[in-house]
Structures are given as structure tokens and as C-alpha cells.
XYZ file of N, CA and C in Angstrom:
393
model
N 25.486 86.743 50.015
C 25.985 85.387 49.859
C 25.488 84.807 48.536
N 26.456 83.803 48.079
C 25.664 83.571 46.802
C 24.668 82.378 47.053
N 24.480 81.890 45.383
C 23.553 80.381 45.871
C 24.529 79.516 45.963
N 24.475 78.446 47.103
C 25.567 77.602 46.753
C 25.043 76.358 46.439
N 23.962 76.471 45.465
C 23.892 75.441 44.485
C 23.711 75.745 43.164
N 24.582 76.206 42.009
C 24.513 76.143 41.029
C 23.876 74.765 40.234
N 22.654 75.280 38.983
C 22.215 73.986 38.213
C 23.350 73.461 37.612
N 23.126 71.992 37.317
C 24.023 71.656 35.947
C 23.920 71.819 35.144
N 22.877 72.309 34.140
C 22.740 73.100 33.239
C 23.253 74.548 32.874
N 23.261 74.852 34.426
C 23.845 76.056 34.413
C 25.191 76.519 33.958
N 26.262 75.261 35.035
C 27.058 74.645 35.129
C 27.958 74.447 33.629
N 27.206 73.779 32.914
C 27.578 73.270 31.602
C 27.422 74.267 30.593
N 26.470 74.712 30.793
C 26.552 76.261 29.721
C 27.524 77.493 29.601
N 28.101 77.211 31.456
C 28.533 79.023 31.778
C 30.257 77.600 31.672
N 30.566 76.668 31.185
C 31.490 75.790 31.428
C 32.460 76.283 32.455
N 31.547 75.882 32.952
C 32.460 75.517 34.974
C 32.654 74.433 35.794
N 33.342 74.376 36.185
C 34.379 73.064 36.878
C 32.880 72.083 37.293
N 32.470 70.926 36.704
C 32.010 70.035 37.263
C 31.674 69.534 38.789
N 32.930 69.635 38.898
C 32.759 69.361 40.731
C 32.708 70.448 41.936
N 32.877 71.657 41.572
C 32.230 72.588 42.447
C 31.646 73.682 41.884
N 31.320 73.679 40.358
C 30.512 74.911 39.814
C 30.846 76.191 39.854
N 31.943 76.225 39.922
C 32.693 77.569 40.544
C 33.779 78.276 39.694
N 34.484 77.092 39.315
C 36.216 77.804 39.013
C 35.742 77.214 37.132
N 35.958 78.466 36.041
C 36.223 78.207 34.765
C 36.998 77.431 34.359
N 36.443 76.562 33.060
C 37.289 75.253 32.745
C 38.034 75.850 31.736
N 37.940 76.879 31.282
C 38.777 78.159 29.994
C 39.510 78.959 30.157
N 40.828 79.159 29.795
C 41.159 80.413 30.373
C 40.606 81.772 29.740
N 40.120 81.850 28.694
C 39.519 83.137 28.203
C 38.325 83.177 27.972
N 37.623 83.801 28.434
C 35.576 83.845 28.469
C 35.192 84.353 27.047
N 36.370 84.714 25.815
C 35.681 85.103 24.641
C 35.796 84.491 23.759
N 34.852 83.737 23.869
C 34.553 82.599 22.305
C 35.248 82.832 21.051
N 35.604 83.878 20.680
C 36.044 83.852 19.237
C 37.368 84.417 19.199
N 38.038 84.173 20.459
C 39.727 84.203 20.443
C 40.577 83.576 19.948
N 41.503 83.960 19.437
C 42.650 82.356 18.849
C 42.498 81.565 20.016
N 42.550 82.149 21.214
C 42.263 81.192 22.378
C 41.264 80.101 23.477
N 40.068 80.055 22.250
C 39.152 79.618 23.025
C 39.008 78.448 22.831
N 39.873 77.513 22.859
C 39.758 76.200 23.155
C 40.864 75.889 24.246
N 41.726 76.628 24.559
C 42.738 76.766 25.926
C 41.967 76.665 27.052
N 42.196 75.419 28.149
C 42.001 74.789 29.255
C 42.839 75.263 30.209
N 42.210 75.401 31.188
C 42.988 75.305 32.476
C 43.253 74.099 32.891
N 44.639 73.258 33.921
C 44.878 72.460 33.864
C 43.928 71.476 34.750
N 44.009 72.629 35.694
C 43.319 72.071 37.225
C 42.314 73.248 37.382
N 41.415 73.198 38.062
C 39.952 74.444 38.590
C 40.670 75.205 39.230
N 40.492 76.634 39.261
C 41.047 77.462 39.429
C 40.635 77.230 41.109
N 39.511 76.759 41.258
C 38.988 76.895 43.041
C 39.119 75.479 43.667
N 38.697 74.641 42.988
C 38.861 73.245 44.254
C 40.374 72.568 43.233
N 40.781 73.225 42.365
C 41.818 71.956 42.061
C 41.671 70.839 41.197
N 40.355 70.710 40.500
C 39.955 69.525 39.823
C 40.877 69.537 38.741
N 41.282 68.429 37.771
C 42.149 67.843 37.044
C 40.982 67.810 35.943
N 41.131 69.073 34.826
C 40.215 68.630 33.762
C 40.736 67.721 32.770
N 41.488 67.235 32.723
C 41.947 66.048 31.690
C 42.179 64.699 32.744
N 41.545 64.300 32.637
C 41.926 63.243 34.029
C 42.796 62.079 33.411
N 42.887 62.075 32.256
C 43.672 60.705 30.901
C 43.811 61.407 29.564
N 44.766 61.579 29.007
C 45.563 61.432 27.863
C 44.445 60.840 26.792
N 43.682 62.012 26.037
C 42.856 61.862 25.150
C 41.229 61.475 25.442
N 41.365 62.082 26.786
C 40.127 62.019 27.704
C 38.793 62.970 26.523
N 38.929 63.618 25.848
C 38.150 64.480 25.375
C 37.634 64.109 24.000
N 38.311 62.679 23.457
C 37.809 62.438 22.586
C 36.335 62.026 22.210
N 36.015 61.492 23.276
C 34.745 61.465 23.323
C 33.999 62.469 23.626
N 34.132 64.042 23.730
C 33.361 64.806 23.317
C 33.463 64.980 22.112
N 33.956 64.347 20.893
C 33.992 64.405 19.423
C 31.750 64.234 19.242
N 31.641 62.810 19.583
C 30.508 62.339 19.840
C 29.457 63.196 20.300
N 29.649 63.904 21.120
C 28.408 64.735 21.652
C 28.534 65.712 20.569
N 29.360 66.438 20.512
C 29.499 67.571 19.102
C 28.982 66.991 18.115
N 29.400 65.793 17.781
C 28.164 65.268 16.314
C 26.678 65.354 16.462
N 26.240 64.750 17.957
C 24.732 64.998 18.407
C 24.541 66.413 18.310
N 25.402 67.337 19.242
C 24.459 68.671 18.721
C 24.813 69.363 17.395
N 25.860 68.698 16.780
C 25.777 69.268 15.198
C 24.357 68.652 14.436
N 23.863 67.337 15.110
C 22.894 66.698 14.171
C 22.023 67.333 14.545
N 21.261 67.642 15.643
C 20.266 68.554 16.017
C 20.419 70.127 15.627
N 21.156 70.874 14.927
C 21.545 71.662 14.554
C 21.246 71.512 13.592
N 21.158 70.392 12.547
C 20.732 70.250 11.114
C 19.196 69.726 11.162
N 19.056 69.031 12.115
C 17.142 69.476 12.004
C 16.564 70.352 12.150
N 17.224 70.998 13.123
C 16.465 71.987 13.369
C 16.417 73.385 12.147
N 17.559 73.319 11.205
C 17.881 74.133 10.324
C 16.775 73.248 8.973
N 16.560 71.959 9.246
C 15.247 71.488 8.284
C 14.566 72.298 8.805
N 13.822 71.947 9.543
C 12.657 72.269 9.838
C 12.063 73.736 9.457
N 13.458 74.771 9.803
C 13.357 75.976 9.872
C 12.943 75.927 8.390
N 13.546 75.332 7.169
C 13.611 75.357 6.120
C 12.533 75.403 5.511
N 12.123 74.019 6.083
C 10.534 73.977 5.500
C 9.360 74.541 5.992
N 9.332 75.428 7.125
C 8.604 76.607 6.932
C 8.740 77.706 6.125
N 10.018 78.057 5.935
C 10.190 79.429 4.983
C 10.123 79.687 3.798
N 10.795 78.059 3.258
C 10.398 77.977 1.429
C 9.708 76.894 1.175
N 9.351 77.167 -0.041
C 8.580 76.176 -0.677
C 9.583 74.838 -0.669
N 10.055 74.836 -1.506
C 10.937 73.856 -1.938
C 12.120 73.827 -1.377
N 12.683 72.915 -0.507
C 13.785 72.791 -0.130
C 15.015 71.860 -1.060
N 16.311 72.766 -1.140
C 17.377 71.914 -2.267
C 18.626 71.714 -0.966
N 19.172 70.485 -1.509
C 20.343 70.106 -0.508
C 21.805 71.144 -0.622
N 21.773 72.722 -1.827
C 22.723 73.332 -1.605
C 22.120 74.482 -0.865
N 20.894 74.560 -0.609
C 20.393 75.026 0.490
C 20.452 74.785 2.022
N 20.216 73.883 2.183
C 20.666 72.971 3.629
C 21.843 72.784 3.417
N 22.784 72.789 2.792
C 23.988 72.298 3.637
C 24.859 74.136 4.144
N 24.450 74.884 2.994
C 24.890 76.473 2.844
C 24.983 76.789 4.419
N 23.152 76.560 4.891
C 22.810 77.194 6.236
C 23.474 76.171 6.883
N 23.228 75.142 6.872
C 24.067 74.530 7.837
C 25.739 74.635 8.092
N 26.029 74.634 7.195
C 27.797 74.759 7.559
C 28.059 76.215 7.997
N 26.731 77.237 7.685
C 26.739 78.954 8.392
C 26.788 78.704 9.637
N 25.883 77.911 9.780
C 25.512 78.091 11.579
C 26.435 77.157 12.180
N 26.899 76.312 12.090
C 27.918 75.375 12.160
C 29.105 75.805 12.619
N 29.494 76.658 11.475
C 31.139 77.085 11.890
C 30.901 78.567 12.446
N 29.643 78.917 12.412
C 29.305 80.185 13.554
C 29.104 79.834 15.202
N 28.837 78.826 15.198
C 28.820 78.248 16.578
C 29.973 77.155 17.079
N 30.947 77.068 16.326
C 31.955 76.219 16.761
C 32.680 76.368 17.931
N 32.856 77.324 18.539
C 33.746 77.793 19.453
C 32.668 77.558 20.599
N 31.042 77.419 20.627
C 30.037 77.266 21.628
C 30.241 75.799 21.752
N 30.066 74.966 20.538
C 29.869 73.808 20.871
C 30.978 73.243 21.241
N 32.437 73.439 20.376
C 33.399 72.945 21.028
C 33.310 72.943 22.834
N 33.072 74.100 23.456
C 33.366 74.352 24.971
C 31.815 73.509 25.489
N 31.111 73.313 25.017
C 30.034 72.720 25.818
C 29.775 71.296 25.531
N 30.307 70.764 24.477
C 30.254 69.503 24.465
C 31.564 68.793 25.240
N 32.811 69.936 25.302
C 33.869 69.149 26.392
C 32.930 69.705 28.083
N 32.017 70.112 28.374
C 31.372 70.579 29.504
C 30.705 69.256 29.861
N 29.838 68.912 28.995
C 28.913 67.526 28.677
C 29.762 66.652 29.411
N 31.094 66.548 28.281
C 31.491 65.116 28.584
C 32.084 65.234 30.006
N 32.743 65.882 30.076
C 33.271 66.048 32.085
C 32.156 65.693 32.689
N 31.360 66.335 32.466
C 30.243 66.480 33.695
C 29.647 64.869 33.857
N 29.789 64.081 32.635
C 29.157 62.860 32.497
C 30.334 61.394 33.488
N 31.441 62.334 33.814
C 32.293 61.642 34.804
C 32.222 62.291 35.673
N 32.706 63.429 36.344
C 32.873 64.118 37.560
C 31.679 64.822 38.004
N 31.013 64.339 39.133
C 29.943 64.833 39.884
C 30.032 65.653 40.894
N 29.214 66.586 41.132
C 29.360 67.834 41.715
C 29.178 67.343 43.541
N 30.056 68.133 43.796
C 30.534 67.910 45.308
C 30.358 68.777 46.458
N 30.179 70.206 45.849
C 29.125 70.997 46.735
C 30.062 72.197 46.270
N 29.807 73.561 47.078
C 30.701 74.299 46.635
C 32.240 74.390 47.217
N 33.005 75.084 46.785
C 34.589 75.428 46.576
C 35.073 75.597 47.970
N 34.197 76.223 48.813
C 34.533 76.031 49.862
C 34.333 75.316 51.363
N 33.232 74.593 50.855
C 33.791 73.460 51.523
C 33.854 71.655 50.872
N 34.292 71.973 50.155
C 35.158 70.486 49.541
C 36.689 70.837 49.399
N 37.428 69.424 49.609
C 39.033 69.826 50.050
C 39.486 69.651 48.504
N 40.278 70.413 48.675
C 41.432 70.545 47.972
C 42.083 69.708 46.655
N 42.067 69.491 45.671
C 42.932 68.279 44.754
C 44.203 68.343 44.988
């Protein structure tokens, strides 16, 4: 049997349906597909409605800036342990590396964030009804 309490952390990382932790909010599990920003409409297991409004996701624009900004401290920081002198065509180089190397992560986990910050988890798939 499995656990039938998945973390939300868990939840949000492995981006799975908010409200029963179960059914993928993606249709393709490989990040660096032409297809990896393609949604499923509804959870494959309880039915949830991942767009619940017409431009519902814009506000994961916002969280993607937070972990792009923490992405650039943390690429300081890294900085100023390794060299002496840090130059801003240095930091921005690594940063826009790691940046558009992780786009396809953050895109899917900052729309994970923002769902999850409306739709609360309801137990598992089988026993919560139906959408």
C-alpha cells in the first residue's frame, strides 16, 4: 500500500495535483521537451481543474522572479568564494547559465507553488469525489 499522505513539498517538486497528490499536472515528465510546459486540463485522478480562471498563472510570473532572485544570490555568494574579484559580466554570464538551464524546473514549480497556494489537499484520489 502506498503512503497516503504525500508532503507538500513533495507534492510541489514531483508537480502533482494539489488536491490529492496523486495525478501529474504535465503531460510529459521530461523537462527539456518542446513539451514541457503542456498541462493537463483536469488531474488525471480526482479531476481537479488546473486553470481554475483565464490567466490564473500569471501570478506564478512572481514566484519565478523570487526563485530567479535567490538564484542570483546564491550564484553571489558562490562567486565570492571562488574569486577574488567579482565583475558584473561575470555574474550576469553565470547567472543567465543557470537561469536558462533551469527554466523548464522553475517554470513547472513555480506554477506548482502558485496552485498549491489556492487548492488544498483533500486526502488521497481515492477517497475524495470526483470533479
Amino acid at each position: 500500500m502506498k503512503n497516503s499522505k504525500v508532503s507538500l513539498l513533495s507534492s510541489i517538486f514531483r508537480t502533482k495535483c494539489p488536491r490529492c497528490r496523486e495525478g501529474n499536472m504535465f503531460t510529459s515528465s521530461n523537462l527539456y521537451s518542446p513539451k514541457f510546459a503542456d498541462m493537463h486540463a483536469n488531474c488525471p485522478c480526482c479531476g481537479q481543474v488546473f486553470e481554475p480562471e483565464p490567466g490564473f498563472y500569471y501570478g506564478a510570473m512572481y514566484v519565478s522572479f523570487a526563485l530567479s532572485t535567490g538564484i542570483f544570490l546564491g550564484v553571489l555568494l558562490v562567486l565570492s568564494f571562488l574569486v577574488e574579484e567579482i565583475t558584473l559580466p561575470m555574474v550576469l554570464i553565470a547567472v543567465v547559465i543557470i537561469v536558462l538551464g533551469m527554466l523548464p524546473i522553475m517554470f513547472r514549480v513555480s506554477r506548482a507553488i502558485w496552485i498549491n497556494i489556492f487548492i488544498h489537499y483533500e486526502g488521497p484520489c481515492m477517497d475524495i469525489p470526483k470533479k
